[in-house]
Structures are given as C-alpha cells and as structure tokens.
C-alpha cells in the first residue's frame, strides 16, 4: 500500500464506504484533535481517475473539511492508497476499519455484507475475513427480510434490537400488520418476546419438539437465525399431528409391557414427590408430560404413592411410616434461635420506625402472640450462654440498652 498526502479537494466519500448514504456524521469529538494536530491516522483511499474515493475514514475526512472551512486551509491528510478495481476488497477494508473503532449498528453491517455478497464473497469468506462465525453473518443478512420501513426504524433506533430480530421471522404481511399496530396510537404493538409469540400465533413451538415426520406438517416453518432454531408458525396444524404421535407412542409403550401409560394435561408438570419408583416388572407406569411448547417427556417406572402402597405386602402396609428425624437437635435449635433473635434486635436499633411498626402490627392485628415482658434469653447450657454473651449483636444491643437506662440510673449490664 502506497502512503501519500492528498489534498482534500481531490478526495470524496466512496459509495463503497459502509456508512455511505447517511447524513454527514457527527465529528464534534474529533475536531479538537484535528484543529490542534491535523489528521494523524491515514485515510484508506482508492484511485478514481484524477481523484481518490475515501474507502475508510469518512469521519476524519469530514472533520478535516470542517477545520479547512474554519481556518481556510489544512495540511493534506495522510492516505493509504489501495489498488484500484476490487470492490469487494474495498468494502472489506471499510468494514474492518469501522468495526475496529466504533461498532457500527447492525443495519450498517447488514448493508455492507450484502454488498460483499453481490461482489462475489461467500458467507464463509465474510466470516473468515472479520473473525465472525457463519451464523453471525447469516444473522446480519437476515435483516434483509425486513420491510424498508422497518429497516429505517432500526437504523434510527426507534425499535429495539430484540423486537427487530423477532420480526425477521415474520412474513411481509405479518410485518405490515405489526407496522399498522405501531402506527395506531390506540393499539399496542408487541415488542420483545411478546413479538415472537405474536408472530408464532401465541406459541413458540420449536421444530425439534415434533414427534411426527416434518413432511406431514402442512403449515409454514420460520427460522430464527439469532437463536439457530426453527419454529412452527401454525400451532393449529401442529397439535393434531403431535397429539396423534403421542397417542401412537402411548400404544407402543403399552405393547412393551408397561402396566399403564398416563398422558398428563398439556402444560401440567410431573410431580415426582407425589410418586414412587416402581419398575415395569412390578407394575410401574409411564407418565407422559407435554409442554405448551410441544415438548414431550417420558417418566418411566412410577406409581402414585397410593398405588404403590397397595402393591406392598400386607405386613408392610401395617407398619407405620417412620417418623421424620428432625434436621437439628433441640439444643442446637435453641442456639440458633438465640443468635437469630440477638441479631434481629441489634439490627432494629438502627431502625426504630421499623421496630415500632412491627410492634403496632402485632398490637392491632387480632393475634394473641404479642406481649410485653423481659426477654431472659435463657440458654440450654453453659456453652450456648457463653457463645451468646460473646456475640457482636448481643454486645451492641447491651451497650445501647445501658446508654438509655443510664439516664434513669438503672443500667445492669449483661455482657
């Protein structure tokens, strides 16, 4: 690459620049430096007859023009001169330079990548050039599915990025419906995840959830390139096929020797704590759950607790259920309660209004659990008493209590 100092009157912004077509950029942040020291970082340009087109460095170019208009002259900026001819290489240079500085908006990246595709670059080549994954390039290209009005709203950042990404899955007709809602002050245009549900008919059913062959589905499938997932766009066409597949799965499980197969209502969870493990050989059943997103899960080898108890031998039925063992001993529970009480009342010292509200709540409410008396905080043994006496919370509370009682001459320290 040849490096030259080229006068501004021989430069002009290239249409291949990824920011081409927008209004003159805001260069207020560059002007102090350009006024003081001129252009330090070379522009990337390409010969075009007797002039040069600015491939990268559009903001520096406009900052230099502004300073030239203010001062009447400016030193010709340094320029790296690219070889003429290869439009794809010029677009890549513009993108690399811009993406290394200010991250351009997604719409600018989309437009530049589309120009690269038209210039003969493949998705894989674009991804390799900019250090992106092919999925990321496809996501930017997916913005081309948007209507021109939606692209303009995206560029002006009047619609959030998540909503726009979901709208790339919508048909052109569905996008027009969304814009009609957006323009009507009396209507609500769904945004974010609600936009996705609205596009997919209220349910986001992934293709991966289907138990039936996809060629049996008569509706439309939409792709979400931003999540690398495909969805059924017609839930009413999906559910009859999915339910038939679940019924066939149920019959196959019964034929395999399970005592029963119970298909739970759609959206209902399988509560393991209400069931016991029972193998197929001893009469176990299969419980089938189906989520609102169409996902099917099999829970094999279970019975309800009542059903499992009926299968036990008679002598086991007559045995009482073993008593649940407490998690902590009585002494340890008292130890924890005393320290908890000390910590809470010490914390309330700094929040007297909260303490008063707690007292009033107990007084006003129809409860017999409140009373005013001295809290002795009796420990179950000497070790617990010693631990409590040495706690920070107890010391803080005792100091505050004595400060108040000193005024009455009645302080009796406990710590």
XYZ file of N, CA and C in Angstrom, residues 100-266:
501
model
N -13.286 -1.970 13.846
C -12.192 -1.909 14.808
C -12.267 -0.657 15.662
N -13.107 0.300 15.249
C -13.216 1.548 16.008
C -14.574 1.608 16.697
N -15.518 2.330 16.111
C -16.857 2.384 16.679
C -17.668 1.236 16.100
N -18.248 0.370 16.945
C -19.059 -0.722 16.431
C -20.225 -0.143 15.647
N -20.298 -0.378 14.345
C -21.424 0.154 13.579
C -22.699 -0.573 13.955
N -23.822 0.066 13.682
C -25.099 -0.571 14.006
C -25.301 -1.785 13.105
N -26.205 -2.662 13.524
C -26.430 -3.913 12.801
C -26.892 -3.663 11.375
N -27.663 -2.601 11.167
C -28.172 -2.322 9.824
C -27.034 -1.942 8.884
N -26.043 -1.174 9.394
C -24.893 -0.823 8.568
C -24.091 -2.059 8.207
N -23.911 -2.959 9.180
C -23.203 -4.209 8.903
C -23.951 -5.025 7.866
N -25.279 -5.090 7.982
C -26.085 -5.834 7.015
C -25.872 -5.305 5.603
N -25.969 -3.991 5.449
C -25.857 -3.402 4.119
C -24.482 -3.633 3.516
N -23.436 -3.533 4.363
C -22.083 -3.764 3.854
C -21.899 -5.233 3.463
N -22.442 -6.150 4.257
C -22.308 -7.570 3.937
C -23.083 -7.937 2.684
N -24.226 -7.301 2.474
C -24.982 -7.547 1.239
C -24.164 -7.110 0.028
N -23.475 -5.971 0.140
C -22.637 -5.517 -0.962
C -21.500 -6.497 -1.222
N -20.966 -7.093 -0.144
C -19.913 -8.100 -0.323
C -20.446 -9.337 -1.032
N -21.656 -9.766 -0.662
C -22.273 -10.922 -1.324
C -22.445 -10.630 -2.816
N -22.910 -9.428 -3.142
C -23.111 -9.059 -4.542
C -21.784 -8.953 -5.291
N -20.727 -8.636 -4.539
C -19.406 -8.533 -5.168
C -18.731 -9.890 -5.316
N -19.398 -10.955 -4.855
C -18.878 -12.299 -5.073
C -18.340 -13.005 -3.859
N -18.380 -12.374 -2.676
C -17.909 -13.044 -1.472
C -18.964 -14.011 -0.951
N -18.539 -15.145 -0.399
C -19.466 -16.102 0.204
C -19.605 -15.802 1.695
N -20.615 -16.421 2.325
C -20.802 -16.247 3.771
C -19.559 -16.708 4.516
N -18.992 -17.838 4.101
C -17.795 -18.369 4.767
C -16.619 -17.408 4.630
N -16.453 -16.802 3.456
C -15.353 -15.858 3.248
C -15.518 -14.602 4.098
N -16.758 -14.093 4.187
C -17.016 -12.908 5.019
C -16.721 -13.220 6.485
N -17.171 -14.391 6.937
C -16.936 -14.781 8.326
C -15.440 -14.881 8.614
N -14.675 -15.493 7.708
C -13.237 -15.643 7.915
C -12.524 -14.296 7.921
N -12.952 -13.375 7.075
C -12.305 -12.064 6.979
C -12.441 -11.269 8.265
N -13.638 -11.304 8.881
C -13.906 -10.453 10.044
C -13.862 -11.199 11.374
N -13.448 -12.459 11.353
C -13.353 -13.206 12.605
C -14.702 -13.481 13.230
N -15.730 -13.685 12.389
C -17.075 -13.974 12.868
C -17.422 -15.425 12.562
N -18.463 -15.935 13.204
C -18.978 -17.241 12.821
C -19.919 -17.057 11.636
N -20.120 -18.129 10.882
C -21.048 -18.049 9.751
C -22.460 -17.721 10.222
N -22.819 -18.224 11.423
C -24.152 -17.922 11.965
C -24.321 -16.428 12.202
N -23.271 -15.763 12.681
C -23.353 -14.320 12.930
C -23.540 -13.555 11.624
N -22.853 -13.999 10.565
C -23.019 -13.341 9.261
C -24.447 -13.545 8.754
N -24.970 -14.769 8.892
C -26.337 -15.055 8.436
C -27.355 -14.214 9.205
N -27.067 -13.957 10.485
C -27.991 -13.144 11.285
C -28.037 -11.708 10.763
N -26.878 -11.181 10.408
C -26.874 -9.826 9.848
C -27.596 -9.809 8.498
N -27.362 -10.829 7.677
C -28.018 -10.871 6.379
C -29.525 -11.055 6.525
N -29.962 -11.683 7.636
C -31.394 -11.907 7.852
C -32.166 -10.605 7.987
N -31.469 -9.524 8.332
C -32.142 -8.237 8.444
C -32.690 -7.779 7.092
N -32.221 -8.408 6.018
C -32.755 -8.107 4.701
C -34.183 -8.579 4.521
N -34.667 -9.455 5.427
C -36.061 -9.907 5.362
C -37.040 -8.818 5.790
N -36.512 -7.738 6.360
C -37.389 -6.684 6.881
C -37.875 -5.768 5.761
N -39.068 -5.235 5.938
C -39.566 -4.210 5.029
C -38.699 -2.954 5.147
N -38.616 -2.151 4.079
C -37.784 -0.932 4.134
C -38.123 -0.039 5.324
N -39.402 0.087 5.639
C -39.794 0.952 6.781
C -39.202 0.424 8.082
N -39.219 -0.899 8.275
C -38.655 -1.471 9.492
C -37.141 -1.282 9.535
N -36.486 -1.367 8.386
C -35.045 -1.130 8.357
C -34.741 0.314 8.770
N -35.585 1.230 8.305
C -35.375 2.635 8.649
C -35.582 2.866 10.141
N -36.600 2.225 10.716
C -36.831 2.345 12.157
C -35.666 1.755 12.940
N -35.085 0.668 12.399
C -33.925 0.054 13.044
C -32.741 0.994 13.012
N -32.510 1.592 11.870
C -31.372 2.493 11.722
C -31.503 3.691 12.653
N -32.711 4.171 12.857
C -32.938 5.330 13.742
C -33.107 4.909 15.200
N -32.990 3.600 15.449
C -33.081 3.043 16.809
C -34.404 3.387 17.482
N -35.479 3.397 16.686
C -36.808 3.644 17.234
C -37.503 2.348 17.638
N -36.956 1.226 17.211
C -37.450 -0.094 17.623
C -36.271 -0.866 18.191
N -36.464 -1.523 19.331
C -35.345 -2.189 19.986
C -34.857 -3.391 19.172
N -33.611 -3.763 19.406
C -32.946 -4.805 18.611
C -33.638 -6.159 18.753
N -34.102 -6.505 19.963
C -34.735 -7.810 20.155
C -36.006 -7.936 19.322
N -36.820 -6.880 19.317
C -38.058 -6.897 18.524
C -37.749 -7.055 17.039
N -36.748 -6.320 16.557
C -36.382 -6.401 15.141
C -35.929 -7.809 14.789
N -35.171 -8.430 15.663
C -34.689 -9.789 15.387
C -35.848 -10.767 15.262
N -36.856 -10.592 16.100
C -38.017 -11.474 16.000
C -38.805 -11.192 14.717
N -38.870 -9.932 14.323
C -39.623 -9.582 13.114
C -38.974 -10.128 11.841
N -37.681 -10.484 11.900
C -37.060 -11.103 10.728
C -37.689 -12.458 10.425
N -38.352 -13.066 11.399
C -39.023 -14.359 11.177
C -40.388 -14.185 10.538
N -40.942 -12.982 10.594
C -42.315 -12.747 10.147
C -42.380 -12.606 8.629
N -43.509 -12.997 8.073
C -43.748 -12.771 6.646
C -43.934 -11.274 6.409
N -43.879 -10.872 5.146
C -44.074 -9.453 4.825
C -45.454 -8.982 5.271
N -46.471 -9.844 5.118
C -47.810 -9.474 5.560
C -47.875 -9.268 7.056
N -47.202 -10.154 7.794
C -47.193 -10.029 9.257
C -46.438 -8.777 9.685
N -45.375 -8.426 8.959
C -44.644 -7.197 9.266
C -45.525 -5.972 9.031
N -46.336 -6.008 7.964
C -47.247 -4.884 7.713
C -48.280 -4.768 8.839
N -48.765 -5.921 9.328
C -49.712 -5.896 10.461
C -49.055 -5.246 11.672
N -47.795 -5.594 11.932
C -47.092 -5.033 13.094
C -46.938 -3.524 12.933
N -46.574 -3.081 11.724
C -46.413 -1.642 11.491
C -47.736 -0.892 11.663
N -48.855 -1.536 11.273
C -50.167 -0.907 11.462
C -50.451 -0.718 12.945
N -50.108 -1.717 13.755
C -50.275 -1.586 15.209
C -49.343 -0.515 15.763
N -48.121 -0.461 15.248
C -47.128 0.504 15.713
C -47.577 1.940 15.424
N -48.222 2.144 14.267
C -48.643 3.496 13.861
C -49.948 3.940 14.508
N -50.724 2.984 15.032
C -52.027 3.312 15.616
C -51.859 3.626 17.105
N -52.101 4.881 17.513
C -51.904 5.242 18.931
C -52.860 4.519 19.870
N -53.938 3.956 19.333
C -54.914 3.259 20.178
C -54.606 1.763 20.300
N -53.603 1.302 19.553
C -53.251 -0.117 19.574
C -51.897 -0.312 20.237
N -51.602 -1.559 20.570
C -50.312 -1.899 21.185
C -49.567 -2.838 20.264
N -48.389 -2.445 19.844
C -47.543 -3.295 19.005
C -46.659 -4.135 19.912
N -46.757 -5.455 19.839
C -45.960 -6.311 20.738
C -44.468 -6.128 20.498
N -43.712 -6.140 21.569
C -42.263 -5.985 21.482
C -41.592 -7.112 22.254
N -40.284 -7.271 22.029
C -39.518 -8.275 22.753
C -40.053 -9.676 22.526
N -40.085 -10.474 23.587
C -40.545 -11.860 23.483
C -42.017 -11.924 23.112
N -42.793 -10.873 23.468
C -44.205 -10.849 23.089
C -44.368 -10.766 21.571
N -43.440 -10.080 20.899
C -43.479 -10.015 19.438
C -43.268 -11.395 18.834
N -42.362 -12.158 19.429
C -42.104 -13.520 18.937
C -43.352 -14.379 19.074
N -44.003 -14.305 20.227
C -45.226 -15.092 20.435
C -46.337 -14.648 19.494
N -46.415 -13.359 19.263
C -47.440 -12.831 18.357
C -47.197 -13.354 16.939
N -45.960 -13.359 16.502
C -45.616 -13.843 15.158
C -45.942 -15.326 15.017
N -45.697 -16.092 16.080
C -45.868 -17.543 16.030
C -47.242 -17.993 16.489
N -48.192 -17.079 16.543
C -49.560 -17.447 16.897
C -49.761 -17.729 18.369
N -48.954 -17.131 19.214
C -49.123 -17.285 20.662
C -48.270 -18.370 21.268
N -47.697 -19.261 20.478
C -46.890 -20.351 20.998
C -45.615 -20.471 20.184
N -44.485 -20.537 20.886
C -43.196 -20.732 20.219
C -42.858 -22.216 20.272
N -43.295 -22.960 19.260
C -43.115 -24.418 19.239
C -41.927 -24.745 18.341
N -40.808 -25.194 18.913
C -39.638 -25.497 18.086
C -39.844 -26.759 17.256
N -39.232 -26.783 16.098
C -39.338 -27.949 15.216
C -38.783 -29.196 15.905
N -37.785 -29.006 16.776
C -37.172 -30.147 17.466
C -38.147 -30.877 18.377
N -39.290 -30.257 18.710
C -40.259 -30.902 19.605
C -41.156 -31.907 18.883
N -41.190 -31.875 17.565
C -42.128 -32.713 16.800
C -41.775 -34.194 16.922
N -42.797 -35.033 17.181
C -42.632 -36.483 17.176
C -43.008 -37.086 15.828
N -43.525 -36.278 14.939
C -44.004 -36.754 13.646
C -43.044 -36.307 12.540
N -43.070 -36.941 11.377
C -42.231 -36.514 10.262
C -42.615 -35.108 9.799
N -41.652 -34.270 9.573
C -41.924 -32.873 9.237
C -42.660 -32.714 7.907
N -42.514 -33.696 7.001
C -43.201 -33.556 5.714
C -44.710 -33.730 5.838
N -45.188 -34.159 7.027
C -46.637 -34.273 7.252
C -47.250 -32.947 7.682
N -46.411 -32.003 8.080
C -46.899 -30.710 8.565
C -47.223 -29.801 7.375
N -48.463 -29.327 7.253
C -48.844 -28.538 6.086
C -48.568 -27.039 6.229
N -48.244 -26.590 7.428
C -48.077 -25.157 7.653
C -46.681 -24.660 7.326
N -46.430 -23.422 7.755
C -45.161 -22.754 7.465
C -44.205 -22.907 8.641
N -42.928 -23.085 8.343
C -41.883 -23.138 9.354
C -41.022 -21.894 9.202
N -40.768 -21.204 10.316
C -39.949 -19.998 10.262
C -38.633 -20.257 10.991
N -37.590 -19.595 10.527
C -36.255 -19.771 11.106
C -35.877 -18.560 11.929
N -35.355 -18.820 13.120
C -34.821 -17.761 13.962
C -33.303 -17.888 13.920
N -32.669 -17.146 13.008
C -31.231 -17.259 12.841
C -30.473 -16.742 14.049
N -31.124 -15.902 14.851
C -30.438 -15.349 16.015
C -30.352 -16.369 17.150
N -31.192 -17.399 17.094
C -31.131 -18.456 18.100
C -30.877 -19.816 17.463
N -30.646 -19.824 16.163
C -30.366 -21.049 15.424
C -31.441 -22.103 15.699
N -32.684 -21.702 15.606
C -33.814 -22.602 15.841
C -34.886 -22.310 14.816
N -35.695 -23.339 14.525
C -36.842 -23.163 13.625
C -38.119 -23.432 14.417
N -39.203 -22.770 14.020
C -40.463 -22.852 14.761
C -41.627 -23.125 13.809
N -42.647 -23.796 14.357
C -43.888 -23.989 13.617
C -44.691 -22.694 13.713
N -45.049 -22.150 12.563
C -45.793 -20.885 12.545
C -47.297 -21.104 12.678
N -47.760 -22.356 12.568
C -49.201 -22.656 12.619
C -49.469 -23.686 13.711
N -49.702 -23.244 14.970
C -49.950 -24.196 16.060
C -51.162 -25.087 15.811
N -52.187 -24.551 15.130
C -53.401 -25.343 14.898
C -53.123 -26.527 13.975
N -52.149 -26.406 13.107
C -51.777 -27.529 12.251
C -50.815 -28.464 12.975
N -50.075 -27.940 13.944
C -49.086 -28.752 14.672
C -49.742 -29.720 15.655
N -50.681 -29.225 16.466
C -51.164 -30.011 17.596
C -51.882 -31.311 17.201
N -52.731 -31.341 16.178
C -53.328 -32.639 15.805
C -52.276 -33.693 15.453
N -51.220 -33.282 14.749
C -50.163 -34.217 14.394
C -49.381 -34.659 15.634
N -49.097 -33.723 16.528
C -48.340 -34.065 17.730
C -49.152 -34.963 18.658
N -50.448 -34.666 18.814
C -51.291 -35.495 19.673
C -51.430 -36.914 19.122
N -51.535 -37.033 17.797
C -51.608 -38.367 17.189
C -50.309 -39.130 17.429
N -49.178 -38.431 17.362
C -47.893 -39.082 17.604
C -47.753 -39.503 19.061
N -48.268 -38.695 19.985
C -48.233 -39.052 21.407
C -49.107 -40.282 21.663
N -50.288 -40.334 21.036
C -51.171 -41.496 21.180
C -50.496 -42.766 20.658
N -49.787 -42.646 19.516
C -49.072 -43.800 18.974
C -47.951 -44.228 19.910
N -47.273 -43.264 20.524
C -46.216 -43.575 21.482
C -46.787 -44.276 22.704
N -47.965 -43.848 23.143
C -48.619 -44.481 24.286
C -48.929 -45.951 23.987
N -49.481 -46.210 22.802
C -49.807 -47.597 22.425
C -48.548 -48.453 22.357
N -47.444 -47.874 21.870
C -46.190 -48.627 21.781
C -45.657 -48.969 23.163
N -45.794 -48.063 24.113
C -45.330 -48.328 25.480
C -46.177 -49.409 26.152
N -47.488 -49.374 25.938
C -48.354 -50.420 26.496
C -48.002 -51.777 25.896
N -47.729 -51.795 24.595
C -47.352 -53.047 23.943
C -46.017 -53.562 24.458
N -45.180 -52.657 24.974
C -43.877 -53.058 25.501
C -43.960 -53.629 26.904
N -45.176 -53.650 27.495
C -45.344 -54.308 28.791
C -45.528 -53.408 29.988
N -45.656 -52.112 29.792
C -45.907 -51.238 30.935
C -47.342 -51.417 31.411
N -47.532 -51.355 32.735
C -48.862 -51.574 33.318
C -49.835 -50.472 32.920
N -49.365 -49.321 32.649
C -50.217 -48.211 32.243
C -49.390 -47.059 31.725
N -50.001 -46.242 30.871
C -49.349 -45.041 30.357
C -50.345 -43.902 30.496
N -49.984 -42.920 31.295
C -50.891 -41.795 31.563
C -50.328 -40.524 30.931
N -51.100 -39.948 30.024
C -50.696 -38.699 29.373
C -51.306 -37.544 30.152
N -50.459 -36.717 30.750
C -50.938 -35.601 31.558
C -51.457 -34.476 30.664
N -52.291 -33.652 31.241
C -52.829 -32.495 30.523
C -51.698 -31.591 30.070
N -51.827 -31.013 28.887
C -50.771 -30.160 28.334
C -50.413 -29.046 29.312
